[in-house]
């Protein structure tokens, strides 16, 4: 519980956790690993990375803001761990996430311009949005929108 409530503290460490439990750091790591089948450090990283995914789904799109909210001391460390966990960079994950959200929005059939959809889902450049949409969905967003209109 203490870890889950304090994961945002970039200085959260095995030493601090062991002190809270009134045991040695070595014994803390041993017991923790036996109970949770992972190291305390990895447990904290997993909580932080999962929180980062949650923040993305809540609309946090800036890497620095996400890293800070999740307790990473700097965004570069966060990005390295993110890539290690998901086999893709934060930016790649973010672009795929945004494209899927944009596709779901288009699927709702709400009338909107390509520029409006692009902007709504965090793309400041419409050409970049189109490239990312085609990469992940297989067609340009304008073509996808036209297909949806024809299906009505």
PDB file of C-alpha atoms in Angstrom:
ATOM      1  CA  UNK A   1       0.000   0.000   0.000  1.00  0.00           C
ATOM      2  CA  UNK A   2       2.799   2.427   0.902  1.00  0.00           C
ATOM      3  CA  UNK A   3       4.420   1.964  -2.519  1.00  0.00           C
ATOM      4  CA  UNK A   4       1.123   2.493  -4.341  1.00  0.00           C
ATOM      5  CA  UNK A   5       0.512   5.717  -2.408  1.00  0.00           C
ATOM      6  CA  UNK A   6       4.062   7.028  -2.817  1.00  0.00           C
ATOM      7  CA  UNK A   7       5.132   5.867  -6.293  1.00  0.00           C
ATOM      8  CA  UNK A   8       5.250   9.531  -7.416  1.00  0.00           C
ATOM      9  CA  UNK A   9       8.201  10.187  -5.116  1.00  0.00           C
ATOM     10  CA  UNK A  10      11.292   9.924  -7.356  1.00  0.00           C
ATOM     11  CA  UNK A  11      13.384   9.180  -4.253  1.00  0.00           C
ATOM     12  CA  UNK A  12      11.351   6.126  -3.239  1.00  0.00           C
ATOM     13  CA  UNK A  13      13.990   3.467  -2.585  1.00  0.00           C
ATOM     14  CA  UNK A  14      14.600   0.070  -1.066  1.00  0.00           C
ATOM     15  CA  UNK A  15      16.329   1.774   1.858  1.00  0.00           C
ATOM     16  CA  UNK A  16      13.276   3.943   2.573  1.00  0.00           C
ATOM     17  CA  UNK A  17      10.909   0.982   2.264  1.00  0.00           C
ATOM     18  CA  UNK A  18      13.052  -1.186   4.538  1.00  0.00           C
ATOM     19  CA  UNK A  19      13.191   1.606   7.096  1.00  0.00           C
ATOM     20  CA  UNK A  20       9.368   1.867   7.037  1.00  0.00           C
ATOM     21  CA  UNK A  21       9.225  -1.867   7.805  1.00  0.00           C
ATOM     22  CA  UNK A  22      11.932  -1.634  10.496  1.00  0.00           C
ATOM     23  CA  UNK A  23      14.101  -4.274   8.816  1.00  0.00           C
ATOM     24  CA  UNK A  24      17.410  -4.268   6.955  1.00  0.00           C
ATOM     25  CA  UNK A  25      17.422  -3.417   3.271  1.00  0.00           C
ATOM     26  CA  UNK A  26      18.861  -6.836   2.346  1.00  0.00           C
ATOM     27  CA  UNK A  27      16.175  -8.676   4.308  1.00  0.00           C
ATOM     28  CA  UNK A  28      13.484  -6.379   2.879  1.00  0.00           C
ATOM     29  CA  UNK A  29      14.530  -7.196  -0.707  1.00  0.00           C
ATOM     30  CA  UNK A  30      14.619 -10.918   0.088  1.00  0.00           C
ATOM     31  CA  UNK A  31      11.165 -11.015   1.694  1.00  0.00           C
ATOM     32  CA  UNK A  32       9.624  -8.689  -0.897  1.00  0.00           C
ATOM     33  CA  UNK A  33      10.974 -10.803  -3.769  1.00  0.00           C
ATOM     34  CA  UNK A  34       9.650 -13.999  -2.206  1.00  0.00           C
ATOM     35  CA  UNK A  35       6.168 -12.546  -1.652  1.00  0.00           C
ATOM     36  CA  UNK A  36       5.734 -10.569  -4.883  1.00  0.00           C
ATOM     37  CA  UNK A  37       7.968 -12.635  -7.209  1.00  0.00           C
ATOM     38  CA  UNK A  38       9.734  -9.456  -8.349  1.00  0.00           C
ATOM     39  CA  UNK A  39      12.188  -6.983  -6.919  1.00  0.00           C
ATOM     40  CA  UNK A  40      10.937  -3.902  -5.089  1.00  0.00           C
ATOM     41  CA  UNK A  41      12.583  -1.717  -7.735  1.00  0.00           C
ATOM     42  CA  UNK A  42      10.800  -3.530 -10.571  1.00  0.00           C
ATOM     43  CA  UNK A  43       7.528  -3.417  -8.651  1.00  0.00           C
ATOM     44  CA  UNK A  44       7.827   0.385  -8.410  1.00  0.00           C
ATOM     45  CA  UNK A  45       8.743   0.663 -12.099  1.00  0.00           C
ATOM     46  CA  UNK A  46       5.719  -1.463 -13.057  1.00  0.00           C
ATOM     47  CA  UNK A  47       3.381   0.751 -11.020  1.00  0.00           C
ATOM     48  CA  UNK A  48       4.876   3.889 -12.567  1.00  0.00           C
ATOM     49  CA  UNK A  49       4.699   2.574 -16.136  1.00  0.00           C
ATOM     50  CA  UNK A  50       1.094   1.420 -15.685  1.00  0.00           C
ATOM     51  CA  UNK A  51       0.238   4.847 -14.268  1.00  0.00           C
ATOM     52  CA  UNK A  52       1.822   6.394 -17.379  1.00  0.00           C
ATOM     53  CA  UNK A  53      -0.515   4.346 -19.573  1.00  0.00           C
ATOM     54  CA  UNK A  54      -3.459   5.468 -17.442  1.00  0.00           C
ATOM     55  CA  UNK A  55      -2.415   9.112 -17.751  1.00  0.00           C
ATOM     56  CA  UNK A  56      -2.272   8.717 -21.530  1.00  0.00           C
ATOM     57  CA  UNK A  57      -5.824   7.412 -21.580  1.00  0.00           C
ATOM     58  CA  UNK A  58      -6.815  10.396 -19.409  1.00  0.00           C
ATOM     59  CA  UNK A  59      -5.377  12.815 -21.987  1.00  0.00           C
ATOM     60  CA  UNK A  60      -1.877  13.553 -20.693  1.00  0.00           C
ATOM     61  CA  UNK A  61       0.259  13.677 -23.813  1.00  0.00           C
ATOM     62  CA  UNK A  62       3.475  15.467 -22.805  1.00  0.00           C
ATOM     63  CA  UNK A  63       6.313  13.090 -21.982  1.00  0.00           C
ATOM     64  CA  UNK A  64       7.777  15.378 -19.326  1.00  0.00           C
ATOM     65  CA  UNK A  65       4.431  15.775 -17.561  1.00  0.00           C
ATOM     66  CA  UNK A  66       3.767  12.030 -17.613  1.00  0.00           C
ATOM     67  CA  UNK A  67       7.271  11.230 -16.341  1.00  0.00           C
ATOM     68  CA  UNK A  68       6.927  13.726 -13.502  1.00  0.00           C
ATOM     69  CA  UNK A  69       3.416  12.571 -12.536  1.00  0.00           C
ATOM     70  CA  UNK A  70       4.679   8.986 -12.375  1.00  0.00           C
ATOM     71  CA  UNK A  71       7.651   9.704 -10.124  1.00  0.00           C
ATOM     72  CA  UNK A  72      10.512   9.493 -12.583  1.00  0.00           C
ATOM     73  CA  UNK A  73      13.394  11.826 -11.806  1.00  0.00           C
ATOM     74  CA  UNK A  74      13.815  12.674 -15.499  1.00  0.00           C
ATOM     75  CA  UNK A  75      12.033  11.998 -18.755  1.00  0.00           C
ATOM     76  CA  UNK A  76      15.015  10.250 -20.364  1.00  0.00           C
ATOM     77  CA  UNK A  77      15.024   7.537 -17.709  1.00  0.00           C
ATOM     78  CA  UNK A  78      11.246   7.231 -18.107  1.00  0.00           C
ATOM     79  CA  UNK A  79      11.567   6.887 -21.901  1.00  0.00           C
ATOM     80  CA  UNK A  80      14.222   4.158 -21.593  1.00  0.00           C
ATOM     81  CA  UNK A  81      12.086   2.156 -19.170  1.00  0.00           C
ATOM     82  CA  UNK A  82       8.964   2.702 -21.254  1.00  0.00           C
ATOM     83  CA  UNK A  83      10.681   1.309 -24.340  1.00  0.00           C
ATOM     84  CA  UNK A  84      12.007  -1.637 -22.344  1.00  0.00           C
ATOM     85  CA  UNK A  85       8.494  -2.465 -21.084  1.00  0.00           C
ATOM     86  CA  UNK A  86       6.528  -1.957 -24.307  1.00  0.00           C
ATOM     87  CA  UNK A  87       9.111  -2.501 -27.070  1.00  0.00           C
ATOM     88  CA  UNK A  88       8.264   0.905 -28.473  1.00  0.00           C
ATOM     89  CA  UNK A  89       9.114   4.440 -27.566  1.00  0.00           C
ATOM     90  CA  UNK A  90       6.727   6.666 -25.664  1.00  0.00           C
ATOM     91  CA  UNK A  91       6.245   8.723 -28.841  1.00  0.00           C
ATOM     92  CA  UNK A  92       5.412   5.617 -30.909  1.00  0.00           C
ATOM     93  CA  UNK A  93       2.973   4.417 -28.245  1.00  0.00           C
ATOM     94  CA  UNK A  94       1.440   7.875 -27.988  1.00  0.00           C
ATOM     95  CA  UNK A  95       0.973   8.194 -31.756  1.00  0.00           C
ATOM     96  CA  UNK A  96      -0.665   4.760 -31.957  1.00  0.00           C
ATOM     97  CA  UNK A  97      -2.906   5.631 -29.008  1.00  0.00           C
ATOM     98  CA  UNK A  98      -3.947   8.965 -30.566  1.00  0.00           C
ATOM     99  CA  UNK A  99      -4.654   7.349 -33.925  1.00  0.00           C
ATOM    100  CA  UNK A 100      -6.855   4.690 -32.311  1.00  0.00           C
ATOM    101  CA  UNK A 101      -8.772   7.392 -30.430  1.00  0.00           C
ATOM    102  CA  UNK A 102      -9.184   9.392 -33.657  1.00  0.00           C
ATOM    103  CA  UNK A 103     -10.404   6.278 -35.505  1.00  0.00           C
ATOM    104  CA  UNK A 104     -12.950   5.567 -32.759  1.00  0.00           C
ATOM    105  CA  UNK A 105     -14.153   9.161 -33.004  1.00  0.00           C
ATOM    106  CA  UNK A 106     -14.522   8.906 -36.792  1.00  0.00           C
ATOM    107  CA  UNK A 107     -16.389   5.609 -36.317  1.00  0.00           C
ATOM    108  CA  UNK A 108     -18.997   7.473 -34.246  1.00  0.00           C
ATOM    109  CA  UNK A 109     -20.006   9.264 -37.445  1.00  0.00           C
ATOM    110  CA  UNK A 110     -19.756  12.764 -35.978  1.00  0.00           C
ATOM    111  CA  UNK A 111     -19.244  15.300 -38.718  1.00  0.00           C
ATOM    112  CA  UNK A 112     -15.824  16.945 -38.382  1.00  0.00           C
ATOM    113  CA  UNK A 113     -13.076  18.182 -40.641  1.00  0.00           C
ATOM    114  CA  UNK A 114      -9.779  16.369 -40.886  1.00  0.00           C
ATOM    115  CA  UNK A 115      -8.090  19.372 -39.268  1.00  0.00           C
ATOM    116  CA  UNK A 116     -10.538  19.260 -36.357  1.00  0.00           C
ATOM    117  CA  UNK A 117     -10.017  15.533 -35.777  1.00  0.00           C
ATOM    118  CA  UNK A 118      -6.254  15.927 -36.043  1.00  0.00           C
ATOM    119  CA  UNK A 119      -6.224  18.735 -33.504  1.00  0.00           C
ATOM    120  CA  UNK A 120      -8.721  17.056 -31.157  1.00  0.00           C
ATOM    121  CA  UNK A 121      -6.382  14.118 -30.674  1.00  0.00           C
ATOM    122  CA  UNK A 122      -3.192  16.067 -30.103  1.00  0.00           C
ATOM    123  CA  UNK A 123      -1.660  16.284 -33.541  1.00  0.00           C
ATOM    124  CA  UNK A 124      -0.460  19.815 -34.211  1.00  0.00           C
ATOM    125  CA  UNK A 125       0.435  18.946 -37.793  1.00  0.00           C
ATOM    126  CA  UNK A 126      -2.279  17.529 -40.053  1.00  0.00           C
ATOM    127  CA  UNK A 127       0.278  15.913 -42.391  1.00  0.00           C
ATOM    128  CA  UNK A 128       1.863  14.083 -39.471  1.00  0.00           C
ATOM    129  CA  UNK A 129      -1.581  12.911 -38.360  1.00  0.00           C
ATOM    130  CA  UNK A 130      -2.285  11.603 -41.872  1.00  0.00           C
ATOM    131  CA  UNK A 131       1.036   9.728 -42.001  1.00  0.00           C
ATOM    132  CA  UNK A 132       0.497   8.195 -38.573  1.00  0.00           C
ATOM    133  CA  UNK A 133      -3.115   7.257 -39.371  1.00  0.00           C
ATOM    134  CA  UNK A 134      -2.049   5.527 -42.590  1.00  0.00           C
ATOM    135  CA  UNK A 135       0.789   3.742 -40.785  1.00  0.00           C
ATOM    136  CA  UNK A 136      -1.510   2.346 -38.091  1.00  0.00           C
ATOM    137  CA  UNK A 137      -4.853   1.947 -39.894  1.00  0.00           C
ATOM    138  CA  UNK A 138      -3.682   1.337 -43.458  1.00  0.00           C
ATOM    139  CA  UNK A 139      -5.503   4.201 -45.191  1.00  0.00           C
ATOM    140  CA  UNK A 140      -5.359   7.968 -45.040  1.00  0.00           C
ATOM    141  CA  UNK A 141      -7.804   9.499 -42.572  1.00  0.00           C
ATOM    142  CA  UNK A 142      -9.556  11.404 -45.368  1.00  0.00           C
ATOM    143  CA  UNK A 143     -10.154   8.122 -47.215  1.00  0.00           C
ATOM    144  CA  UNK A 144     -11.334   6.460 -44.001  1.00  0.00           C
ATOM    145  CA  UNK A 145     -13.744   9.317 -43.327  1.00  0.00           C
ATOM    146  CA  UNK A 146     -15.087   9.067 -46.885  1.00  0.00           C
ATOM    147  CA  UNK A 147     -15.576   5.314 -46.511  1.00  0.00           C
ATOM    148  CA  UNK A 148     -17.567   5.906 -43.330  1.00  0.00           C
ATOM    149  CA  UNK A 149     -19.736   8.511 -45.057  1.00  0.00           C
ATOM    150  CA  UNK A 150     -20.444   6.122 -47.946  1.00  0.00           C
ATOM    151  CA  UNK A 151     -21.514   3.399 -45.518  1.00  0.00           C
ATOM    152  CA  UNK A 152     -24.280   5.583 -44.092  1.00  0.00           C
TER     153      UNK A 152
END
